[in-house]
Amino acid sequence: MEWCAPPARLWGMGGAPEARTTPSRENEMSEKSYRDAIRDAMMEEMDRDANVLIMGEDIGVYEGTFRITAGMLKKYGPKRVLDTPIAEAGMVGTAVGMAMLGLRPIVEMMTMNFAIVAADQILNHAAKVRYFSGGQVDVPMVVRGPQGAGVQLSAQHSQSFESFYAHFPGIHVVAPATPADAKGLLKTAIRGNDPVIFLESAALYGMKGEVPDDPNFTVPFGQSRVAREGKDVTIVSFSRMLQLSLAVAAKLASDEGIECEVIDLRTLRPLDMDPVYASVTKTHRAVVVQEQWKPFGVAAEIAANITETVFDELDAPVARVTGEDVPMPYARNLELLATPHEPEIERAVRKVLYKT
Amino acid sequence: MEWCAPPARLWGMGGAPEARTTPSRENEMSEKSYRDAIRDAMMEEMDRDANVLIMGEDIGVYEGTFRITAGMLKKYGPKRVLDTPIAEAGMVGTAVGMAMLGLRPIVEMMTMNFAIVAADQILNHAAKVRYFSGGQVDVPMVVRGPQGAGVQLSAQHSQSFESFYAHFPGIHVVAPATPADAKGLLKTAIRGNDPVIFLESAALYGMKGEVPDDPNFTVPFGQSRVAREGKDVTIVSFSRMLQLSLAVAAKLASDEGIECEVIDLRTLRPLDMDPVYASVTKTHRAVVVQEQWKPFGVAAEIAANITETVFDELDAPVARVTGEDVPMPYARNLELLATPHEPEIERAVRKVLYKT
Amino acid sequence: MAKAKKESDSAVLDAACAPEWTEILKQMIFIRRFEEATEREFRKGKIGGYLHVYIGQEAVASGIVGALQKGDAVFCGYRDHAQALSLGSDPNRVMAELFGKGTGVSKGKGGSMHLFDVEHGLYGGYGIVGGHLTLAAGAAYAKRYQGSDSVVVCYFGDGAMNIGSFHEAMNMAGLWGHQGMCPIVFVIENNGYAMGTSVERHSALTDLAARVRAYDIAGEKVDGQDIFAVRGVADRVVRQVRETGKPYCIEAVTYRFSGHGAADILQPYRTKEEVEQHRHRDPINILRKRLGEVCGLTDDDVKAMDEWAIERAANAVKFAEESSQPAPDELFADVVAEHGPRPVSEDERE
Amino acid sequence: MAKAKKESDSAVLDAACAPEWTEILKQMIFIRRFEEATEREFRKGKIGGYLHVYIGQEAVASGIVGALQKGDAVFCGYRDHAQALSLGSDPNRVMAELFGKGTGVSKGKGGSMHLFDVEHGLYGGYGIVGGHLTLAAGAAYAKRYQGSDSVVVCYFGDGAMNIGSFHEAMNMAGLWGHQGMCPIVFVIENNGYAMGTSVERHSALTDLAARVRAYDIAGEKVDGQDIFAVRGVADRVVRQVRETGKPYCIEAVTYRFSGHGAADILQPYRTKEEVEQHRHRDPINILRKRLGEVCGLTDDDVKAMDEWAIERAANAVKFAEESSQPAPDELFADVVAEHGPRPVSEDERE
Ligand SMILES: Cc1ncc(C[n+]2csc(CCOP(=O)(O)OP(=O)(O)O)c2C)c(N)n1
Ligand SMILES: Cc1ncc(C[n+]2csc(CCOP(=O)(O)OP(=O)(O)O)c2C)c(N)n1
Ligand SMILES: [Mg+2]
Ligand SMILES: [Mg+2]
């Protein structure tokens, strides 16, 4: 399974992006990597709207540590593709100002770990200025970049930030699991009028999938997706863990006839729980899967919502599959222990089925 | 009820701290405000250990915006009571370095809202350096300060940060609800060997309560407390909302004979759920109360844990009482709508009792 | 530091320009009276939260804003009433904002620290010290990107210069300025203190204008109590920044006569004598005296202005008082764009 | 900027001191060979994560560390192997750390970016650019507070100078320095690039040493390829900082011969010629040539050293290879103090 293979050993070594397919007709699809889907979304929107620009560290001359922006400086020039100093707060803050004045900046974080440095600019400024101005300004901007555990990147470079951001009103938080969603959700983010935290899974950059060619293809926020139908257990996830969940569902179905329904949340804020409730009403059992630390993580919110809303439908407590509650260790053996994998998901499915 | 009265209209106007009682014998108690309990804890520990020092904005010459540090500069001198520039990242970062070298710095944030600026220094440095150094350093430090909704402080100055910090391993997160706990937990924080995020409720600074005089009185981390016994419903809370919960419990008991058991979590990390499970096993119903936004907040984690662990004991889904999911508005009428109050807690209790 | 002597004189004061300066005096008197009214209303409990007034610093707001034109944008900290009034915001609506009323400039949702009036060029009012500097630098980039010749003015205090976002904003502005892409005037409101911490105690280098050289940005000091000096520098600098697209920094040396905020009663960090001393250089008196000397402005003229100002401030209070609180459903408005992405409910789902 | 000419000469090189300098040459050759080995092992997949080597910059680590004494503390970024080796860390354990083995200096939990060896004065190894500067400033304060005369050395790159925490650290160090409470030497490893962004493109003011004047901190440039120059400045500066408790900043102008990290293959930001040009000023050759001229060091002497270095690096690889991975329960160790507050289980509860 390509997407659960270890990511390119070094994030920076992703190889050159593929040549872009020429724009083609509606309803047609092309096979694209998650990386190229992101790149296509940005370039299509830059072609469409001169207000869209991108800024970040080493996105221009260096062509991006993940090469997502390769060739963009050449195509759009230095006024639209801005190499910045190492100044994440500065990048986000200036983007807020640009957005208030009508531009649509995309800020690429080399990795989302560095965005913590910009937390104040995101959480106290981008997320709130519309509100405390009484709605006088739009803040159309995207902060995007890779996150999640890689291979031996250690404690400061391996984190995921869904719950960190999604706690705060005033921003949208997106975490796509497929190339098509990466593209469609990013286009929605760029066209929207609010700050969007767009959390890419570095480990999925190489994953391929069918992506609609239609340049007006977008995926709306707040629409969870049934990624696989099933009747026995509901698995709720997003981003890379969605792919692991699908693998487990496929295995359990073929090996043991256990039919998991797998739901992809896509966006954590807005959070669309309705398909989850509908599913649990059918399966009566739920497992929530996330990569990051358990305490105060995404899975807690999902589990609490399920219990709150469809309590009487539940035949078992909602199970959470999460990373271990430790800073990410460097040693590969410890790192593998720290992150959730298929066996843990499988175990959780059995647990809610009382098949242990 | 003093503690649910609006806080001193302006946080900065807390008045002078009371004269400290002379150290007295074991087992004796004095009535103290939450503010003075914090102040006493710091001064006793500074008296006890020369490695303890305090730094912050306007804590010395200005004597602290909440006057918690009034007189300390005079008593301990400028090497132990450091007025810093407006540089929260600098304050926290330098404290980490001091702590690694054996000092025990206390960093006072004027309000915890400003600590977002220091998020990287807290979450990527203080919380992780012990781990990625393979345990070569202790990081004994406290970041403390007031938080929570005040009166019309608007969106950037009204936030609570329990779930924001408690998601991250490597730090302890404390949120005391009473003067005694404020003192006892802060002393544990100062004597410990890890970074502690000590979240004070600005609205409780004036609240009075009995505090042990014993200078060795401490309250351990990770020990939730049954603040009121009851048999009908378990209310789980912490910090100021614990006091509101107790008020509701008292009212419901005297008016209607509904006996709520109220549990004070005291520390969110480590989180001690055992008394909660024991209580729910008795009451079969639980309400969790927090001041901050519902999505990805503390109450989700508590609710998820309860459901996970004592699912079969529950006669109703766990209810969450939280603030509204909006940046804090300035206008007083909107602010009152945005924050949870006794009626909402009461309503939640009735809901889990199916008495609506 | 170059002294702004020449400009001070170049702001020629003669019969021809007397009406303009008289108008400026009137505005400054009004700002003073307005601020005094806010302090009173705060003490009465009509204004909540934090309140930071501009008393003593009026020439800095009026002097810089006077050099601006339509399309220019202003960002400032929480000490923002004077900027709003100088830019032409309706005083009634500014006061209503402080009262938390729905008629306020920010619909009552921002309060004293978050005045916004985009129509008049005011892009806020921010409460995190230094946090708005990066926003302002980005706004300046946007102006040039959009092909406009507008400039951005960003006000901040001496204390704000020590926080990281100051540094990042300055370096980025400096770099963008090399490409002519950052038409911004940074205005240091150096009132000697960050809350209770004096400049010598919070800044390793106390020559604040000199600090911006580290970013290849030119800076100069100006006497912030002398509106002639401020306006003179501002006229020149704003013109230059508009032409070049390069940032510039003005350090206005001023003093706040009131406490840091309404809660700063004791003021243990300064003596009454120190404050008294600075009151001798009240920016309103400096302008008034000069207008008296050169244009024959009389005490009666000033008295009339003052009465007008007091009444106008009182009217603003009355307007604020009589306005309604925001409607309850305002609580949920303006969190995210109503015209942007939003959750899709079941029936809308395809 | 004052040139460090005099010190360069004052690091007298004659028969008397030849053994010391020969030892330094040996160390630098070893660092080079060690780094080359890490690059090879990285390509073999034995080393994971990010790998940033010091090739070309060796004189900066060796030259500054040489001026230190026991009790001094060193903080650096992720480009930290050379500092560890210069401070006397066991190369076997450094290599084992890169291999993620339990015998590593940080027990295999930190990796290349997080080398720690507190016993030898190394306080890490940090991965967030600029994040460690504040830590180092605090450590310097602690040293004085504790009454010691130790100093702290803080290494960082040219790119790190643009992030907020640089600014906050510098201003606080400057202020504490006024009280003699901040004995720290800031060392800018100016290798011309932050990843692929040249100094002119990331720093509005390219004279980096001059930037620290904004914090009332003295700074000077030194030729970072010339170990005599570096050591000369370091000896003087470290002595001065130890005496005064005031911060000082050394800008070591250097160049990295390898890519930014092991993944930086294409290097579109610089030409092969540029790299070639700088290779003519290889710090090892500069020292080697000088020792040949003055002390008669022969090619055979150097060859012997080199063989020793290659073997020692190979031994480190062997040691690392043969060491065991950390025990699984190490996963949960060192998150918080085992000797500090911790959750209390039911039976311990009173
Ligand atoms: C990041 C941050 N830290 C602390 C504060 C609290 N605070 C509000 S105003 C202020 C002093 C600011 O001084 P200065 O920049 O000189 O502006 P002035 O008030 O003198 O106009 C402080 C410390 C804050 N609002 N934000
Ligand atoms: C806050 C932050 N932003 C971005 C990065 C990614 N990054 C790692 S090293 C680096 C370049 C640093 O350049 P410099 O400070 O000059 O050090 P050098 O690598 O040249 O030694 C960047 C951008 C990071 N680690 N931390
Ligand atoms: Mg000031
Ligand atoms: Mg560099």
Tab-separated table of C-alpha atoms in Angstrom, chain C residues 133-342:
chain	number	residue	atom	x	y	z
C	133	LEU	CA	3.154	45.569	13.156
C	134	THR	CA	3.367	42.601	10.845
C	135	LEU	CA	-0.206	43.209	9.703
C	136	ALA	CA	0.664	46.779	8.830
C	137	ALA	CA	3.755	45.706	6.865
C	138	GLY	CA	1.620	43.252	4.915
C	139	ALA	CA	-0.965	45.936	4.247
C	140	ALA	CA	1.766	48.168	2.862
C	141	TYR	CA	2.871	45.382	0.543
C	142	ALA	CA	-0.722	44.938	-0.572
C	143	LYS	CA	-1.051	48.628	-1.410
C	144	ARG	CA	1.882	48.494	-3.803
C	145	TYR	CA	0.874	45.120	-5.152
C	146	GLN	CA	-2.466	46.621	-6.043
C	147	GLY	CA	-0.716	49.430	-7.862
C	148	SER	CA	-1.932	52.122	-5.514
C	149	ASP	CA	0.277	54.901	-4.181
C	150	SER	CA	-1.291	54.767	-0.736
C	151	VAL	CA	0.827	54.487	2.352
C	152	VAL	CA	0.317	52.721	5.635
C	153	VAL	CA	0.986	54.280	9.011
C	154	CYS	CA	1.694	51.995	11.921
C	155	TYR	CA	1.720	53.390	15.445
C	156	PHE	CA	3.255	51.501	18.360
C	157	GLY	CA	4.744	52.233	21.746
C	158	ASP	CA	8.332	52.188	22.930
C	159	GLY	CA	7.604	48.977	24.805
C	160	ALA	CA	6.412	47.210	21.682
C	161	MET	CA	9.889	47.412	20.226
C	162	ASN	CA	11.102	44.525	22.354
C	163	ILE	CA	8.777	41.826	21.138
C	164	GLY	CA	9.671	39.426	18.374
C	165	SER	CA	6.994	40.505	15.943
C	166	PHE	CA	8.457	44.020	15.887
C	167	HIS	CA	11.710	42.504	14.690
C	168	GLU	CA	10.155	40.286	12.060
C	169	ALA	CA	7.973	43.099	10.738
C	170	MET	CA	10.910	45.480	10.512
C	171	ASN	CA	13.197	43.061	8.707
C	172	MET	CA	10.520	42.111	6.228
C	173	ALA	CA	9.620	45.753	5.677
C	174	GLY	CA	13.291	46.543	5.168
C	175	LEU	CA	13.654	43.790	2.595
C	176	TRP	CA	10.470	44.649	0.758
C	177	GLY	CA	11.498	48.275	0.874
C	178	HIS	CA	14.569	47.382	-1.178
C	179	GLN	CA	12.113	46.512	-3.950
C	180	GLY	CA	10.003	49.614	-3.302
C	181	MET	CA	7.233	47.349	-2.066
C	182	CYS	CA	6.675	48.570	1.479
C	183	PRO	CA	5.297	52.087	1.738
C	184	ILE	CA	4.949	52.278	5.505
C	185	VAL	CA	5.638	54.879	8.141
C	186	PHE	CA	6.383	53.313	11.498
C	187	VAL	CA	5.589	55.743	14.281
C	188	ILE	CA	7.121	55.037	17.667
C	189	GLU	CA	4.987	56.710	20.294
C	190	ASN	CA	7.848	56.979	22.764
C	191	ASN	CA	6.075	58.112	25.888
C	192	GLY	CA	8.930	56.987	28.090
C	193	TYR	CA	7.221	53.973	29.559
C	194	ALA	CA	5.800	50.601	28.760
C	195	MET	CA	3.194	50.503	31.466
C	196	GLY	CA	5.500	51.051	34.477
C	197	THR	CA	8.788	50.150	32.848
C	198	SER	CA	10.865	53.048	31.617
C	199	VAL	CA	12.680	52.917	28.313
C	200	GLU	CA	16.062	52.521	30.031
C	201	ARG	CA	14.742	49.497	31.851
C	202	HIS	CA	13.152	47.768	28.852
C	203	SER	CA	15.393	48.627	25.945
C	204	ALA	CA	19.092	47.788	25.919
C	205	LEU	CA	19.662	50.639	23.467
C	206	THR	CA	17.649	53.665	24.473
C	207	ASP	CA	18.058	55.569	21.223
C	208	LEU	CA	14.948	54.004	19.745
C	209	ALA	CA	15.079	55.597	16.308
C	210	ALA	CA	18.586	54.183	15.946
C	211	ARG	CA	17.391	50.659	16.551
C	212	VAL	CA	15.694	50.491	13.166
C	213	ARG	CA	19.027	50.881	11.382
C	214	ALA	CA	19.469	47.190	12.056
C	215	TYR	CA	16.853	46.734	9.338
C	216	ASP	CA	18.293	49.219	6.887
C	217	ILE	CA	15.375	51.509	7.679
C	218	ALA	CA	15.997	55.193	8.179
C	219	GLY	CA	14.696	56.655	11.393
C	220	GLU	CA	14.584	60.028	13.042
C	221	LYS	CA	13.386	61.527	16.284
C	222	VAL	CA	10.900	64.318	16.517
C	223	ASP	CA	9.547	66.322	19.406
C	224	GLY	CA	6.163	64.691	19.790
C	225	GLN	CA	4.764	67.546	21.865
C	226	ASP	CA	5.254	70.053	19.094
C	227	ILE	CA	2.670	69.526	16.398
C	228	PHE	CA	4.595	71.756	14.030
C	229	ALA	CA	7.576	69.498	14.293
C	230	VAL	CA	5.519	66.332	13.980
C	231	ARG	CA	3.516	67.564	11.042
C	232	GLY	CA	6.598	68.889	9.329
C	233	VAL	CA	8.371	65.560	9.541
C	234	ALA	CA	5.209	63.701	8.650
C	235	ASP	CA	4.572	65.733	5.514
C	236	ARG	CA	8.082	65.080	4.275
C	237	VAL	CA	8.252	61.445	5.300
C	238	VAL	CA	4.835	60.476	4.033
C	239	ARG	CA	5.604	62.087	0.690
C	240	GLN	CA	8.913	60.281	0.494
C	241	VAL	CA	7.458	56.916	1.467
C	242	ARG	CA	4.666	57.375	-1.029
C	243	GLU	CA	7.223	58.006	-3.732
C	244	THR	CA	9.785	55.376	-2.879
C	245	GLY	CA	7.773	52.525	-1.405
C	246	LYS	CA	10.438	52.285	1.281
C	247	PRO	CA	9.655	52.154	5.009
C	248	TYR	CA	10.624	54.963	7.326
C	249	CYS	CA	10.514	55.263	11.077
C	250	ILE	CA	9.580	58.318	13.110
C	251	GLU	CA	10.269	58.292	16.822
C	252	ALA	CA	7.894	60.789	18.382
C	253	VAL	CA	9.183	61.643	21.821
C	254	THR	CA	6.128	62.289	23.930
C	255	TYR	CA	4.651	61.672	27.355
C	256	ARG	CA	1.393	60.364	28.662
C	257	PHE	CA	-0.146	62.545	31.330
C	258	SER	CA	-2.639	59.913	32.479
C	259	GLY	CA	-1.837	56.489	33.845
C	260	HIS	CA	-1.114	53.629	31.511
C	261	GLY	CA	-4.719	52.557	31.680
C	262	ALA	CA	-7.629	53.551	33.813
C	263	ALA	CA	-6.477	51.057	36.477
C	264	ASP	CA	-3.045	52.613	36.823
C	265	ILE	CA	-3.811	54.735	39.863
C	266	LEU	CA	-0.737	54.464	42.054
C	267	GLN	CA	1.873	54.979	39.339
C	268	PRO	CA	4.743	53.914	41.571
C	269	TYR	CA	7.113	54.076	38.633
C	270	ARG	CA	7.138	57.853	38.345
C	271	THR	CA	6.842	60.859	40.581
C	272	LYS	CA	4.148	63.481	40.576
C	273	GLU	CA	6.895	66.012	39.901
C	274	GLU	CA	7.955	64.209	36.772
C	275	VAL	CA	4.416	64.309	35.447
C	276	GLU	CA	4.066	67.952	36.436
C	277	GLN	CA	7.248	68.815	34.606
C	278	HIS	CA	5.977	67.260	31.426
C	279	ARG	CA	2.670	69.009	31.715
C	280	HIS	CA	4.557	72.216	31.023
C	281	ARG	CA	4.988	70.889	27.535
C	282	ASP	CA	1.337	70.176	26.876
C	283	PRO	CA	0.986	69.815	23.098
C	284	ILE	CA	-2.263	71.746	23.124
C	285	ASN	CA	-0.715	74.698	24.913
C	286	ILE	CA	2.278	74.709	22.609
C	287	LEU	CA	0.051	75.019	19.561
C	288	ARG	CA	-2.315	77.435	21.222
C	289	LYS	CA	0.463	79.741	22.313
C	290	ARG	CA	1.978	79.755	18.871
C	291	LEU	CA	-1.339	80.527	17.251
C	292	GLY	CA	-1.793	83.332	19.712
C	293	GLU	CA	1.603	84.808	18.924
C	294	VAL	CA	1.483	84.488	15.179
C	295	CYS	CA	-2.163	84.670	14.252
C	296	GLY	CA	-3.621	86.537	17.135
C	297	LEU	CA	-5.763	83.691	18.394
C	298	THR	CA	-7.406	84.960	21.562
C	299	ASP	CA	-8.304	83.278	24.824
C	300	ASP	CA	-11.927	83.772	23.871
C	301	ASP	CA	-11.370	81.953	20.609
C	302	VAL	CA	-9.898	79.067	22.519
C	303	LYS	CA	-12.644	79.149	25.069
C	304	ALA	CA	-15.211	78.863	22.305
C	305	MET	CA	-13.385	75.922	20.832
C	306	ASP	CA	-13.182	74.277	24.206
C	307	GLU	CA	-16.866	74.730	24.849
C	308	TRP	CA	-17.618	73.253	21.486
C	309	ALA	CA	-15.322	70.322	22.268
C	310	ILE	CA	-16.869	69.701	25.672
C	311	GLU	CA	-20.328	69.753	24.199
C	312	ARG	CA	-19.398	67.490	21.363
C	313	ALA	CA	-17.892	64.998	23.782
C	314	ALA	CA	-20.994	65.222	25.927
C	315	ASN	CA	-23.119	64.577	22.880
C	316	ALA	CA	-21.057	61.534	22.091
C	317	VAL	CA	-21.666	60.263	25.604
C	318	LYS	CA	-25.359	60.933	25.225
C	319	PHE	CA	-25.471	59.166	21.893
C	320	ALA	CA	-23.613	56.192	23.337
C	321	GLU	CA	-25.794	56.091	26.385
C	322	GLU	CA	-28.982	56.129	24.347
C	323	SER	CA	-27.861	53.566	21.825
C	324	SER	CA	-28.950	49.973	22.202
C	325	GLN	CA	-26.738	47.074	23.027
C	326	PRO	CA	-25.944	44.804	20.113
C	327	ALA	CA	-28.730	42.378	19.258
C	328	PRO	CA	-28.158	38.983	20.874
C	329	ASP	CA	-27.670	37.273	17.538
C	330	GLU	CA	-24.653	39.485	16.943
C	331	LEU	CA	-22.887	37.012	19.215
C	332	PHE	CA	-22.646	34.549	16.361
C	333	ALA	CA	-22.166	37.027	13.528
C	334	ASP	CA	-18.716	37.833	12.108
C	335	VAL	CA	-17.001	34.725	13.432
C	336	VAL	CA	-16.392	33.579	9.883
C	337	ALA	CA	-17.566	35.028	6.599
C	338	GLU	CA	-21.215	34.539	5.990
C	339	HIS	CA	-20.345	34.660	2.326
C	340	GLY	CA	-17.541	32.124	2.643
C	341	PRO	CA	-17.175	28.448	3.423
C	342	ARG	CA	-19.546	27.214	6.076
